Coordinates of C-alpha atoms and ligand atoms in Angstrom, one line a residue:
M130 CA 107.0 94.0 113.0
A131 CA 103.6 94.4 111.3
T132 CA 102.7 97.9 110.3
I133 CA 99.6 99.6 111.8
F134 CA 97.9 99.1 108.4
S135 CA 98.7 95.4 108.3
K136 CA 97.1 95.2 111.7
I137 CA 94.0 97.0 110.3
V138 CA 93.9 94.5 107.4
A139 CA 94.1 91.6 109.9
G140 CA 91.3 93.1 111.9
E141 CA 93.5 93.5 115.0
I142 CA 92.9 97.3 114.9
P143 CA 89.5 98.7 114.0
C144 CA 88.9 100.9 111.0
Y145 CA 86.1 102.4 109.0
K146 CA 86.4 100.1 106.0
V147 CA 85.1 101.2 102.6
A148 CA 86.3 98.5 100.2
E149 CA 88.3 95.3 100.0
T150 CA 89.6 93.1 97.3
E151 CA 92.0 90.1 97.4
H152 CA 95.0 92.3 97.4
C153 CA 93.8 95.8 98.3
F154 CA 92.0 97.5 101.1
A155 CA 90.4 101.0 101.6
F156 CA 89.4 102.7 104.8
L157 CA 88.8 106.2 106.1
D158 CA 91.8 108.1 107.4
I159 CA 91.5 108.4 111.2
N160 CA 92.5 112.1 111.0
P161 CA 90.8 113.4 107.8
V162 CA 92.1 116.5 106.1
V163 CA 88.6 116.9 104.7
R164 CA 85.4 114.8 105.0
G165 CA 85.8 111.7 102.9
H166 CA 89.5 111.3 103.2
V167 CA 90.2 107.7 102.3
L168 CA 93.4 105.6 102.3
C169 CA 93.9 102.8 99.7
I170 CA 96.5 100.3 100.5
P171 CA 97.9 97.0 99.2
K172 CA 97.5 94.2 101.8
K173 CA 101.1 93.3 101.1
E174 CA 103.4 95.2 103.4
V175 CA 105.7 97.3 101.2
D176 CA 107.0 100.7 102.5
Y177 CA 107.6 102.6 99.2
I178 CA 105.1 102.8 96.4
F179 CA 107.7 102.7 93.7
D180 CA 109.0 99.4 95.1
L181 CA 105.7 97.7 94.3
D182 CA 105.9 95.2 91.5
D183 CA 104.1 96.4 88.3
G184 CA 101.1 94.1 88.8
L185 CA 100.3 95.3 92.3
F186 CA 101.1 98.9 91.5
T187 CA 98.6 98.8 88.6
E188 CA 96.0 96.9 90.7
L189 CA 96.3 99.4 93.5
H190 CA 95.7 102.3 91.2
L191 CA 92.7 100.7 89.5
F192 CA 91.3 99.9 93.0
A193 CA 91.9 103.6 94.0
K194 CA 90.1 104.7 90.8
R195 CA 87.1 102.5 91.6
V196 CA 87.0 103.8 95.2
A197 CA 87.4 107.4 94.1
K198 CA 84.3 107.1 91.8
G199 CA 82.2 105.9 94.7
L200 CA 83.7 108.5 97.0
K201 CA 82.8 111.3 94.6
K202 CA 79.1 110.2 94.5
V203 CA 78.9 110.5 98.3
C204 CA 81.2 113.5 99.0
P205 CA 80.3 116.3 96.5
C206 CA 83.5 117.7 95.1
I207 CA 85.0 119.1 92.0
K208 CA 87.5 116.3 91.8
V209 CA 88.9 113.6 94.1
G210 CA 92.6 114.3 94.5
E211 CA 95.2 111.6 94.9
A212 CA 98.4 112.0 97.0
V213 CA 101.1 109.6 98.1
V214 CA 103.2 110.7 101.1
G215 CA 104.1 107.7 103.3
I216 CA 106.3 109.6 105.7
D217 CA 104.4 108.6 108.8
V218 CA 103.3 105.0 108.1
P219 CA 105.8 102.7 106.3
H220 CA 103.1 100.8 104.4
V221 CA 102.1 102.0 100.9
H222 CA 98.9 104.1 100.9
I223 CA 97.2 106.4 98.4
H224 CA 95.3 109.3 100.0
L225 CA 92.0 110.0 98.2
I226 CA 90.8 113.5 99.1
P227 CA 87.6 115.2 97.9
L228 CA 88.7 118.6 96.6
N229 CA 86.6 121.7 96.3
N230 CA 89.4 124.2 96.7
P231 CA 93.2 123.9 95.9
G232 CA 93.8 124.3 99.6
D233 CA 91.8 121.2 100.5
L234 CA 94.9 119.0 99.9
N235 CA 96.6 120.3 103.0
F236 CA 97.9 117.8 105.4
A237 CA 98.2 120.5 108.1
H238 CA 94.5 120.9 108.1
H239 CA 92.0 118.4 109.7
V240 CA 88.3 118.1 110.3
E241 CA 86.8 116.8 113.4
M242 CA 84.4 113.8 112.9
K243 CA 82.7 111.8 115.5
P244 CA 83.0 108.0 115.4
E245 CA 79.3 107.6 114.4
E246 CA 79.8 110.1 111.5
L247 CA 82.8 108.2 110.3
S248 CA 81.0 104.9 110.6
A249 CA 78.0 106.2 108.6
L250 CA 80.2 107.8 106.0
A251 CA 82.2 104.6 105.5
A252 CA 79.0 102.6 105.0
E253 CA 77.7 105.2 102.5
I254 CA 80.9 105.2 100.4
A255 CA 81.1 101.4 100.5
A256 CA 77.6 101.2 99.1
A257 CA 78.4 103.7 96.3
I258 CA 81.5 101.7 95.1
E259 CA 80.7 99.5 92.1
Ligands
5GP546 P1 101.6 109.6 105.6 O1 102.4 108.3 106.0 O2 101.1 109.5 104.2 O3 102.4 110.8 106.0 O4 100.3 109.7 106.6 C1 99.7 108.5 107.2 C2 98.2 108.7 107.3 O5 97.7 107.6 107.9 C3 97.8 110.0 108.1 O6 96.9 110.7 107.2 C4 97.1 109.4 109.3 O7 96.0 110.2 109.8 C5 96.7 108.0 108.9 N1 96.7 107.0 110.0 C6 97.7 106.8 110.8 N2 97.4 105.8 111.7 C7 96.1 105.5 111.4 C8 95.2 104.5 111.9 O8 95.5 103.8 112.9 N3 94.0 104.4 111.3 C9 93.7 105.1 110.2 N4 92.4 104.9 109.7 N5 94.5 106.0 109.7 C10 95.7 106.2 110.3

């Protein structure tokens, strides 16, 4: 069965997209731990990041690097942090999280954002990605 992220890539489930390449896709996390929480995924459905072949593993990280640079321009932060968990959704995803405090990378914490705020933020990040 297709993962929820494959359905997002296919356009069957809406998302706040920030970037897309032939093999990778980035969108805002629906339940952000901080403003600007982005997920970068390979379009190919693979559960565990270390099962990706070397080419796609590298491509995904270079894609995440490009997205993180755009994200940092829009969401002021000391650094954009990167985390891989993958316990909830069995489809590889890199969390990009703007960090201003060590505690910002806390998956127990969430910020409320309205749909119109998420939509505007996604457009701003998309425009900032080179
Ligand atoms: P993990 O698998 O790394 O533990 O967490 C999965 C992440 O995916 C969570 O941060 C969760 O908020 C996010 N997520 C789950 N379902 C959706 C969805 O349908 N859309 C979006 N944009 N994010 C989702």
